[in-house]
Tab-separated table of C-alpha atoms in Angstrom:
chain	number	residue	atom	x	y	z
A	1	MET	CA	-56.377	-60.046	65.407
A	2	THR	CA	-59.747	-59.009	66.756
A	3	ARG	CA	-59.908	-56.111	69.124
A	4	LYS	CA	-62.672	-55.563	71.641
A	5	PHE	CA	-65.953	-55.476	69.778
A	6	TRP	CA	-69.268	-54.788	71.455
A	7	LYS	CA	-72.533	-56.457	70.535
A	8	ARG	CA	-75.386	-54.556	72.140
A	9	THR	CA	-78.911	-55.943	71.832
A	10	GLU	CA	-81.417	-53.550	73.300
A	11	PRO	CA	-84.593	-51.795	72.162
A	12	LEU	CA	-84.388	-48.095	71.461
A	13	THR	CA	-87.210	-46.385	73.348
A	14	ARG	CA	-88.499	-42.857	73.675
A	15	THR	CA	-91.222	-41.483	75.864
A	16	GLU	CA	-92.760	-39.851	72.808
A	17	PRO	CA	-92.181	-41.415	69.399
A	18	ASP	CA	-90.381	-39.088	67.047
A	19	HIS	CA	-89.185	-40.602	63.791
A	20	THR	CA	-87.768	-37.367	62.404
A	21	LYS	CA	-85.086	-36.568	65.003
A	22	PRO	CA	-82.419	-38.873	66.429
A	23	ASP	CA	-82.479	-39.390	70.198
A	24	HIS	CA	-78.864	-38.454	71.001
A	25	THR	CA	-79.345	-39.055	74.717
A	26	GLU	CA	-80.530	-42.602	74.096
A	27	LEU	CA	-77.671	-43.305	71.695
A	28	ALA	CA	-75.105	-41.890	74.109
A	29	ARG	CA	-76.459	-44.137	76.865
A	30	LEU	CA	-76.090	-47.198	74.659
A	31	LEU	CA	-72.588	-46.430	73.468
A	32	PRO	CA	-69.860	-47.998	75.634
A	33	PRO	CA	-66.725	-45.981	76.413
A	34	PRO	CA	-63.982	-46.130	73.751
A	35	SER	CA	-61.340	-48.761	74.416
A	36	ALA	CA	-59.678	-50.371	71.430
A	37	PRO	CA	-58.605	-48.874	68.095
A	38	PRO	CA	-59.788	-50.227	64.759
A	39	MET	CA	-58.311	-53.533	63.604
A	40	PRO	CA	-55.351	-53.827	61.264
A	41	LEU	CA	-55.942	-54.054	57.539
A	42	ASP	CA	-55.238	-57.734	57.136
A	43	ARG	CA	-57.500	-58.738	60.036
A	44	GLN	CA	-60.244	-56.460	58.675
A	45	LEU	CA	-60.047	-58.322	55.369
A	46	LEU	CA	-60.246	-61.680	57.114
A	47	PHE	CA	-63.399	-60.623	58.952
A	48	GLU	CA	-64.933	-59.262	55.762
A	49	GLU	CA	-64.389	-62.689	54.213
A	50	HIS	CA	-66.084	-64.357	57.190
A	51	LEU	CA	-68.981	-61.906	56.975
A	52	LEU	CA	-69.474	-62.493	53.264
A	53	ASN	CA	-69.532	-66.236	53.830
A	54	GLU	CA	-72.142	-65.830	56.558
A	55	ILE	CA	-74.317	-63.713	54.269
A	56	ARG	CA	-74.168	-66.373	51.558
A	57	THR	CA	-74.688	-69.462	53.666
A	58	HIS	CA	-76.789	-68.333	56.600
A	59	ALA	CA	-79.133	-65.700	55.188
A	60	PRO	CA	-82.498	-66.032	56.967
A	61	ALA	CA	-85.572	-66.865	54.924
A	62	PRO	CA	-88.035	-63.976	54.530
A	63	ALA	CA	-90.965	-64.041	56.952
A	64	PRO	CA	-94.457	-64.794	55.553
A	65	ALA	CA	-96.298	-61.639	54.633
A	66	ALA	CA	-99.343	-62.532	56.737
A	67	THR	CA	-97.352	-62.953	59.936
A	68	LYS	CA	-97.003	-59.832	62.040
A	69	ARG	CA	-94.995	-59.928	65.234
A	70	PRO	CA	-93.458	-57.225	67.347
A	71	VAL	CA	-89.908	-56.689	66.071
A	72	ARG	CA	-87.146	-56.144	68.581
A	73	ARG	CA	-84.769	-53.524	67.267
A	74	VAL	CA	-81.143	-54.560	67.399
A	75	LEU	CA	-78.287	-52.134	67.746
A	76	LEU	CA	-74.791	-53.344	66.860
A	77	ILE	CA	-72.094	-50.967	67.999
A	78	ALA	CA	-68.355	-50.954	67.363
A	79	LEU	CA	-66.065	-48.210	68.551
A	80	PRO	CA	-64.856	-46.169	66.843
A	81	VAL	CA	-68.052	-46.337	64.798
A	82	THR	CA	-66.657	-46.524	61.267
A	83	ALA	CA	-67.734	-48.625	58.311
A	84	ALA	CA	-64.732	-50.886	58.737
A	85	ALA	CA	-65.325	-51.263	62.456
A	86	LEU	CA	-69.013	-52.047	61.936
A	87	THR	CA	-68.077	-54.687	59.373
A	88	ALA	CA	-65.776	-56.213	61.962
A	89	VAL	CA	-68.531	-56.315	64.576
A	90	LEU	CA	-70.908	-58.028	62.184
A	91	ALA	CA	-68.191	-60.529	61.342
A	92	VAL	CA	-67.553	-61.235	65.012
A	93	GLY	CA	-71.253	-61.925	65.401
A	94	ALA	CA	-71.054	-64.320	62.475
A	95	LEU	CA	-68.211	-66.180	64.144
A	96	THR	CA	-70.002	-66.492	67.474
A	97	ASN	CA	-73.358	-67.817	68.621
A	98	GLY	CA	-74.482	-64.387	69.785
A	99	VAL	CA	-73.340	-64.720	73.393
A	100	GLY	CA	-69.627	-64.368	72.846
A	101	GLU	CA	-68.863	-68.047	72.260
A	102	PRO	CA	-67.239	-69.499	69.141
A	103	ARG	CA	-69.726	-70.722	66.559
A	104	THR	CA	-70.263	-74.465	66.401
A	105	GLY	CA	-67.340	-75.996	64.524
A	106	ALA	CA	-65.004	-73.094	65.330
A	107	ALA	CA	-63.038	-74.613	68.180
A	108	SER	CA	-61.050	-72.624	70.704
A	109	VAL	CA	-57.718	-73.368	72.341
A	110	GLU	CA	-55.596	-71.811	75.045
A	111	ALA	CA	-53.429	-68.952	73.800
A	112	PRO	CA	-49.684	-69.650	73.879
A	113	VAL	CA	-47.722	-67.548	76.367
A	114	VAL	CA	-44.025	-66.848	75.770
A	115	PRO	CA	-41.331	-64.694	77.398
A	116	VAL	CA	-41.288	-61.138	76.044
A	117	GLU	CA	-37.889	-60.304	74.577
A	118	GLU	CA	-37.116	-56.606	74.719
A	119	GLY	CA	-35.624	-56.072	71.246
A	120	SER	CA	-33.395	-53.223	70.082
A	121	ALA	CA	-32.838	-50.837	67.176
A	122	LEU	CA	-29.030	-51.040	67.453
A	123	GLN	CA	-28.698	-53.703	64.749
A	124	LEU	CA	-31.680	-52.624	62.673
A	125	VAL	CA	-29.733	-51.146	59.756
A	126	SER	CA	-27.293	-54.040	59.404
A	127	THR	CA	-30.047	-56.637	59.790
A	128	VAL	CA	-32.225	-55.074	57.107
A	129	GLN	CA	-29.241	-54.784	54.781
A	130	GLN	CA	-28.698	-58.532	55.121
A	131	ILE	CA	-32.385	-59.294	54.559
A	132	ALA	CA	-32.611	-57.017	51.502
A	133	ALA	CA	-29.407	-58.388	49.973
A	134	ALA	CA	-30.662	-61.955	50.355
A	135	VAL	CA	-34.184	-61.451	48.979
A	136	SER	CA	-33.040	-59.302	46.048
A	137	THR	CA	-31.251	-62.307	44.532
A	138	GLN	CA	-33.952	-64.895	45.166
A	139	PRO	CA	-35.678	-66.124	41.970
A	140	THR	CA	-39.381	-65.292	41.860
A	141	PRO	CA	-41.862	-66.615	39.277
A	142	GLU	CA	-43.692	-63.973	37.276
A	143	PRO	CA	-47.431	-64.567	36.847
A	144	LYS	CA	-49.067	-63.882	33.504
A	145	PRO	CA	-52.538	-62.379	32.990
A	146	GLY	CA	-55.128	-65.036	33.759
A	147	GLN	CA	-52.827	-67.016	36.023
A	148	TYR	CA	-53.185	-67.134	39.802
A	149	ILE	CA	-50.838	-66.428	42.673
A	150	TYR	CA	-51.199	-69.239	45.190
A	151	VAL	CA	-50.259	-68.833	48.862
A	152	LYS	CA	-50.671	-71.563	51.456
A	153	SER	CA	-50.355	-70.667	55.133
A	154	LYS	CA	-51.000	-71.869	58.641
A	155	VAL	CA	-52.727	-69.239	60.782
A	156	SER	CA	-54.246	-68.649	64.215
A	157	PHE	CA	-55.772	-65.469	65.626
A	158	LEU	CA	-57.078	-64.288	68.975
A	159	SER	CA	-60.736	-63.247	69.206
A	160	PHE	CA	-62.498	-61.243	71.890
A	161	SER	CA	-66.210	-60.506	72.232
A	162	HIS	CA	-68.496	-58.842	74.757
A	163	ASN	CA	-72.208	-59.532	75.258
A	164	GLY	CA	-74.093	-56.352	76.076
A	165	ASP	CA	-77.068	-58.258	77.526
A	166	THR	CA	-75.130	-60.315	80.073
A	167	ASP	CA	-72.006	-58.127	80.358
A	168	GLU	CA	-69.947	-61.273	79.818
A	169	SER	CA	-66.673	-61.277	77.907
A	170	ARG	CA	-65.058	-64.168	76.098
A	171	THR	CA	-61.539	-64.498	74.712
A	172	TRP	CA	-60.447	-67.444	72.620
A	173	VAL	CA	-57.737	-68.473	70.177
A	174	GLN	CA	-58.373	-70.262	66.923
A	175	PRO	CA	-56.585	-73.593	66.593
A	176	LEU	CA	-53.748	-73.453	64.089
A	177	HIS	CA	-55.381	-74.144	60.740
A	178	GLN	CA	-54.684	-74.072	57.022
A	179	ARG	CA	-55.534	-71.158	54.753
A	180	GLU	CA	-55.118	-71.183	50.960
A	181	VAL	CA	-55.577	-68.143	48.734
A	182	TRP	CA	-55.625	-67.823	44.942
A	183	ARG	CA	-55.530	-64.342	43.367
A	184	THR	CA	-54.902	-63.036	39.874
A	185	PRO	CA	-52.042	-60.521	39.483
A	186	ASP	CA	-54.578	-57.681	39.303
A	187	ALA	CA	-56.511	-59.100	42.317
A	188	LEU	CA	-59.803	-58.945	40.403
A	189	LYS	CA	-60.303	-62.700	40.641
A	190	GLY	CA	-59.614	-65.003	43.546
A	191	TRP	CA	-60.604	-67.864	45.805
A	192	LEU	CA	-60.187	-68.557	49.528
A	193	ASP	CA	-60.241	-71.984	51.148
A	194	GLU	CA	-60.053	-71.998	54.956
A	195	PRO	CA	-61.641	-75.213	56.287
A	196	GLY	CA	-63.671	-74.679	59.439
A	197	TYR	CA	-63.775	-70.920	58.963
A	198	GLN	CA	-65.365	-70.609	55.520
A	199	ALA	CA	-68.045	-72.513	53.651
A	200	GLU	CA	-67.040	-76.029	52.667
A	201	GLY	CA	-64.884	-75.824	49.561
A	202	GLY	CA	-64.141	-72.120	50.027
A	203	ILE	CA	-65.545	-68.803	48.823
A	204	THR	CA	-64.941	-66.524	45.862
A	205	LEU	CA	-62.804	-63.415	46.156
A	206	ASP	CA	-63.837	-62.191	42.697
A	207	SER	CA	-64.410	-58.458	42.632
A	208	ASP	CA	-67.582	-59.005	40.605
A	209	GLY	CA	-68.777	-61.947	42.690
A	210	PRO	CA	-72.024	-62.003	44.705
A	211	HIS	CA	-72.133	-59.366	47.445
A	212	SER	CA	-68.839	-57.855	46.252
A	213	LYS	CA	-68.612	-54.140	45.627
A	214	PRO	CA	-65.898	-51.488	45.532
A	215	VAL	CA	-65.335	-49.760	48.873
A	216	ASN	CA	-62.733	-46.992	49.022
A	217	GLY	CA	-60.727	-48.528	46.206
A	218	GLN	CA	-60.815	-52.090	47.484
A	219	ASP	CA	-63.136	-54.984	46.863
A	220	VAL	CA	-65.133	-56.761	49.534
A	221	PRO	CA	-64.051	-59.448	50.003
A	222	GLY	CA	-60.511	-59.707	48.702
A	223	ALA	CA	-57.180	-57.963	48.835
A	224	PRO	CA	-56.976	-54.218	48.280
A	225	LEU	CA	-56.362	-53.669	44.591
A	226	ARG	CA	-53.620	-51.214	45.489
A	227	HIS	CA	-51.697	-54.096	47.087
A	228	SER	CA	-52.045	-56.497	44.169
A	229	TYR	CA	-49.040	-57.995	42.394
A	230	ASP	CA	-49.535	-55.627	39.459
A	231	TRP	CA	-49.809	-52.632	41.788
A	232	LEU	CA	-46.721	-53.632	43.732
A	233	LYS	CA	-44.638	-54.224	40.619
A	234	ALA	CA	-45.480	-50.711	39.403
A	235	GLN	CA	-44.269	-49.039	42.607
A	236	PRO	CA	-40.796	-47.518	43.046
A	237	THR	CA	-38.062	-49.744	44.445
A	238	ASP	CA	-36.445	-46.841	46.248
A	239	PRO	CA	-37.418	-47.473	49.911
A	240	ASP	CA	-38.078	-43.804	50.724
A	241	ALA	CA	-40.331	-43.358	47.713
A	242	LEU	CA	-42.084	-46.662	48.373
A	243	LEU	CA	-42.715	-45.762	52.002
A	244	LYS	CA	-44.312	-42.477	50.927
A	245	VAL	CA	-46.685	-44.441	48.702
A	246	ILE	CA	-47.548	-46.808	51.547
A	247	TYR	CA	-48.355	-43.893	53.843
A	248	THR	CA	-50.836	-42.593	51.257
A	249	THR	CA	-52.777	-45.861	51.545
A	250	VAL	CA	-53.395	-45.628	55.301
A	251	SER	CA	-56.023	-43.564	57.085
A	252	GLY	CA	-58.145	-43.436	60.200
A	253	PRO	CA	-57.496	-42.728	63.882
A	254	ARG	CA	-54.852	-45.435	64.393
A	255	ASP	CA	-51.152	-44.612	64.548
A	256	ARG	CA	-50.071	-44.031	60.935
A	257	ASP	CA	-46.638	-45.543	61.529
A	258	GLN	CA	-48.198	-48.730	62.892
A	259	GLN	CA	-50.588	-48.874	59.957
A	260	ALA	CA	-47.698	-48.525	57.508
A	261	PHE	CA	-45.769	-51.341	59.194
A	262	GLU	CA	-48.819	-53.613	59.235
A	263	THR	CA	-49.536	-52.798	55.588
A	264	ILE	CA	-46.091	-54.133	54.703
A	265	ARG	CA	-46.837	-57.226	56.789
A	266	ALA	CA	-50.174	-57.723	54.991
A	267	ILE	CA	-48.453	-57.558	51.604
A	268	VAL	CA	-45.671	-60.048	52.336
A	269	ASN	CA	-48.002	-62.496	54.111
A	270	GLU	CA	-50.256	-63.330	51.156
A	271	GLN	CA	-48.649	-61.916	48.043
A	272	LEU	CA	-45.972	-62.960	45.593
A	273	VAL	CA	-43.497	-60.099	45.868
A	274	PRO	CA	-40.947	-59.451	43.084
A	275	ALA	CA	-37.388	-59.682	44.406
A	276	GLN	CA	-36.493	-55.997	44.078
A	277	SER	CA	-39.859	-54.961	45.511
A	278	ALA	CA	-39.327	-57.264	48.495
A	279	ALA	CA	-35.939	-55.701	49.203
A	280	ALA	CA	-37.494	-52.233	48.997
A	281	LEU	CA	-40.381	-53.228	51.286
A	282	TYR	CA	-38.081	-54.441	54.052
A	283	ARG	CA	-35.844	-51.385	53.735
A	284	ALA	CA	-38.984	-49.244	53.920
A	285	ALA	CA	-40.144	-51.131	57.020
A	286	ALA	CA	-36.871	-50.271	58.755
A	287	LYS	CA	-37.533	-46.584	58.114
A	288	VAL	CA	-40.850	-46.651	59.989
A	289	PRO	CA	-40.312	-44.978	63.394
A	290	GLY	CA	-40.331	-47.445	66.281
A	291	VAL	CA	-39.236	-50.548	64.361
A	292	ILE	CA	-36.754	-52.765	66.211
A	293	VAL	CA	-35.020	-56.124	65.823
A	294	VAL	CA	-36.073	-59.038	68.032
A	295	GLN	CA	-33.372	-61.699	67.984
A	296	ASN	CA	-35.587	-64.661	68.903
A	297	SER	CA	-39.020	-65.097	67.376
A	298	GLN	CA	-41.071	-67.955	65.952
A	299	ASP	CA	-43.651	-68.440	63.235
A	300	ALA	CA	-46.883	-70.429	63.486
A	301	VAL	CA	-45.302	-73.810	62.758
A	302	GLY	CA	-42.404	-73.387	65.156
A	303	ARG	CA	-39.688	-72.196	62.776
A	304	THR	CA	-37.374	-69.875	64.691
A	305	GLY	CA	-35.658	-66.746	63.457
A	306	LEU	CA	-35.096	-63.055	64.020
A	307	ALA	CA	-37.798	-60.446	63.521
A	308	LEU	CA	-38.452	-56.886	62.484
A	309	ALA	CA	-41.019	-55.715	65.005
A	310	ARG	CA	-43.054	-52.723	66.106
A	311	LEU	CA	-45.149	-52.117	69.209
A	312	ASP	CA	-48.645	-50.723	68.768
A	313	VAL	CA	-48.757	-48.378	71.745
A	314	GLN	CA	-52.541	-48.099	71.495
A	315	ASN	CA	-53.267	-51.750	72.200
A	316	GLY	CA	-50.012	-53.094	73.642
A	317	GLU	CA	-49.465	-55.664	70.881
A	318	ARG	CA	-46.131	-56.072	69.097
A	319	ILE	CA	-46.212	-57.307	65.505
A	320	GLU	CA	-43.151	-59.319	64.443
A	321	LEU	CA	-42.094	-60.203	60.888
A	322	VAL	CA	-40.068	-63.402	61.249
A	323	PHE	CA	-37.085	-64.246	59.012
A	324	ASP	CA	-34.845	-67.282	58.839
A	325	ARG	CA	-31.620	-66.181	60.504
A	326	THR	CA	-29.440	-67.952	57.899
A	327	THR	CA	-31.194	-67.462	54.543
A	328	PHE	CA	-33.237	-64.390	55.617
A	329	THR	CA	-36.297	-65.873	53.920
A	330	TYR	CA	-39.569	-64.466	55.247
A	331	LEU	CA	-41.238	-67.184	57.350
A	332	GLY	CA	-44.395	-65.576	58.724
A	333	SER	CA	-45.556	-63.229	61.451
A	334	ARG	CA	-46.340	-63.234	65.130
A	335	GLY	CA	-48.333	-60.918	67.373
A	336	ILE	CA	-47.355	-60.859	71.034
A	337	GLN	CA	-48.954	-58.858	73.826
A	338	VAL	CA	-46.326	-56.677	75.517
A	339	LYS	CA	-48.597	-54.593	77.758
A	340	GLN	CA	-51.726	-55.918	79.430
A	341	VAL	CA	-54.959	-54.710	77.853
A	342	ASN	CA	-58.317	-55.961	79.124
A	343	ASP	CA	-57.790	-59.649	79.957
A	344	ILE	CA	-54.869	-60.183	77.568
A	345	LYS	CA	-51.708	-60.612	79.628
A	346	PRO	CA	-48.122	-59.839	78.542
A	347	GLY	CA	-46.523	-62.716	76.671
A	348	THR	CA	-49.814	-63.894	75.146
A	349	VAL	CA	-49.352	-64.827	71.494
A	350	THR	CA	-52.268	-63.028	69.904
A	351	GLU	CA	-51.707	-64.202	66.354
A	352	ARG	CA	-49.464	-66.566	64.396
A	353	THR	CA	-48.927	-67.068	60.680
A	354	ALA	CA	-46.535	-69.222	58.664
A	355	VAL	CA	-46.146	-69.031	54.899
A	356	LEU	CA	-45.730	-72.601	53.644
A	357	GLU	CA	-45.984	-72.265	49.863
A	358	ARG	CA	-46.044	-69.540	47.205
A	359	ALA	CA	-46.461	-70.388	43.540
A	360	VAL	CA	-48.040	-69.427	40.229
A	361	VAL	CA	-50.794	-71.727	38.933
A	362	ASP	CA	-53.128	-71.648	35.940
A	363	ALA	CA	-56.530	-71.820	37.630
A	364	GLN	CA	-58.462	-71.230	40.840
A	365	LYS	CA	-58.234	-74.138	43.289
A	366	GLU	CA	-55.253	-75.573	41.409
A	367	ARG	CA	-52.380	-76.501	43.703
A	368	PRO	CA	-48.746	-76.395	42.604
A	369	ALA	CA	-46.827	-79.532	41.769
A	370	PRO	CA	-44.166	-80.540	44.302
A	371	GLY	CA	-40.942	-78.629	43.863
A	372	THR	CA	-42.512	-75.716	41.953
A	373	THR	CA	-43.130	-73.300	44.831
A	374	ALA	CA	-41.225	-70.054	45.265
């Protein structure tokens, strides 16, 4: 989900030019007041993918050397001003036409609004025991080196932008659309196909691909290497020990408990998780403070079930991990606004995902044969 990002286009001026010292007064005037925390890991990765695609397909041609025009300096600001947040702002600009509207071809629809069920922690332990017992016995294919983990999903996310020139805000929801990801077990190679939101035919997620470089242990674009299949398989299956490892992978000003919960969500959404690791992940999720059970939830394609959920008190959004109430299979996730923030009212479905297929294939862009998905 996209939080409130600010695009400010304004010249930086001083009464007396001084290129050796920063004008802190001018910068303070341009910075808007803090409002929203940085975005979750999985949404950050999505925006990085969009940004990379924009760099590849829409890079402007260099200006002729003989042409000299006054250049208007552009300041792009995201708060908090971190590398990840700045990446997100640039990606939002890539997805819009510069005035807070969706880019041509990226349609918008009205956000679904649903009743907000309160949820409770009373049945958390028993519910997680049932989920863990079910997933620990489910057969899971094991990818070999050189093979690819394939995940097909339906997704939709809420986007919000603000134009600093006109002071206009725009909120929209992506139509439900298909997303297919291929990644090697070590996450060093991959491919993403998301029609309407990436270049036609998809983009590479290879760690050594164009414009890719290591950033804090993860590749841009692509999944964090620490959350790859190989990484996950090497982690302890004791939930307490696994949760400690997960906490070491989160950082920044956001609530660490919320980050840990959303990290688990990011892993199970687009990864092939070994059975014992899946059981440990869900048991670990139940140990995160603030996690509750919501008895009635729904994934992006309308499949109903119960959910493990946690409210992000900083932005009023509750993230729900949805499970089939009979088989306890993980179906997908849902984000629902519980407290009003900006123009997002309670009950607004801020994001929806549904995992449709997981499989192991032999090559990028190869799709599994019918009946071979996990």
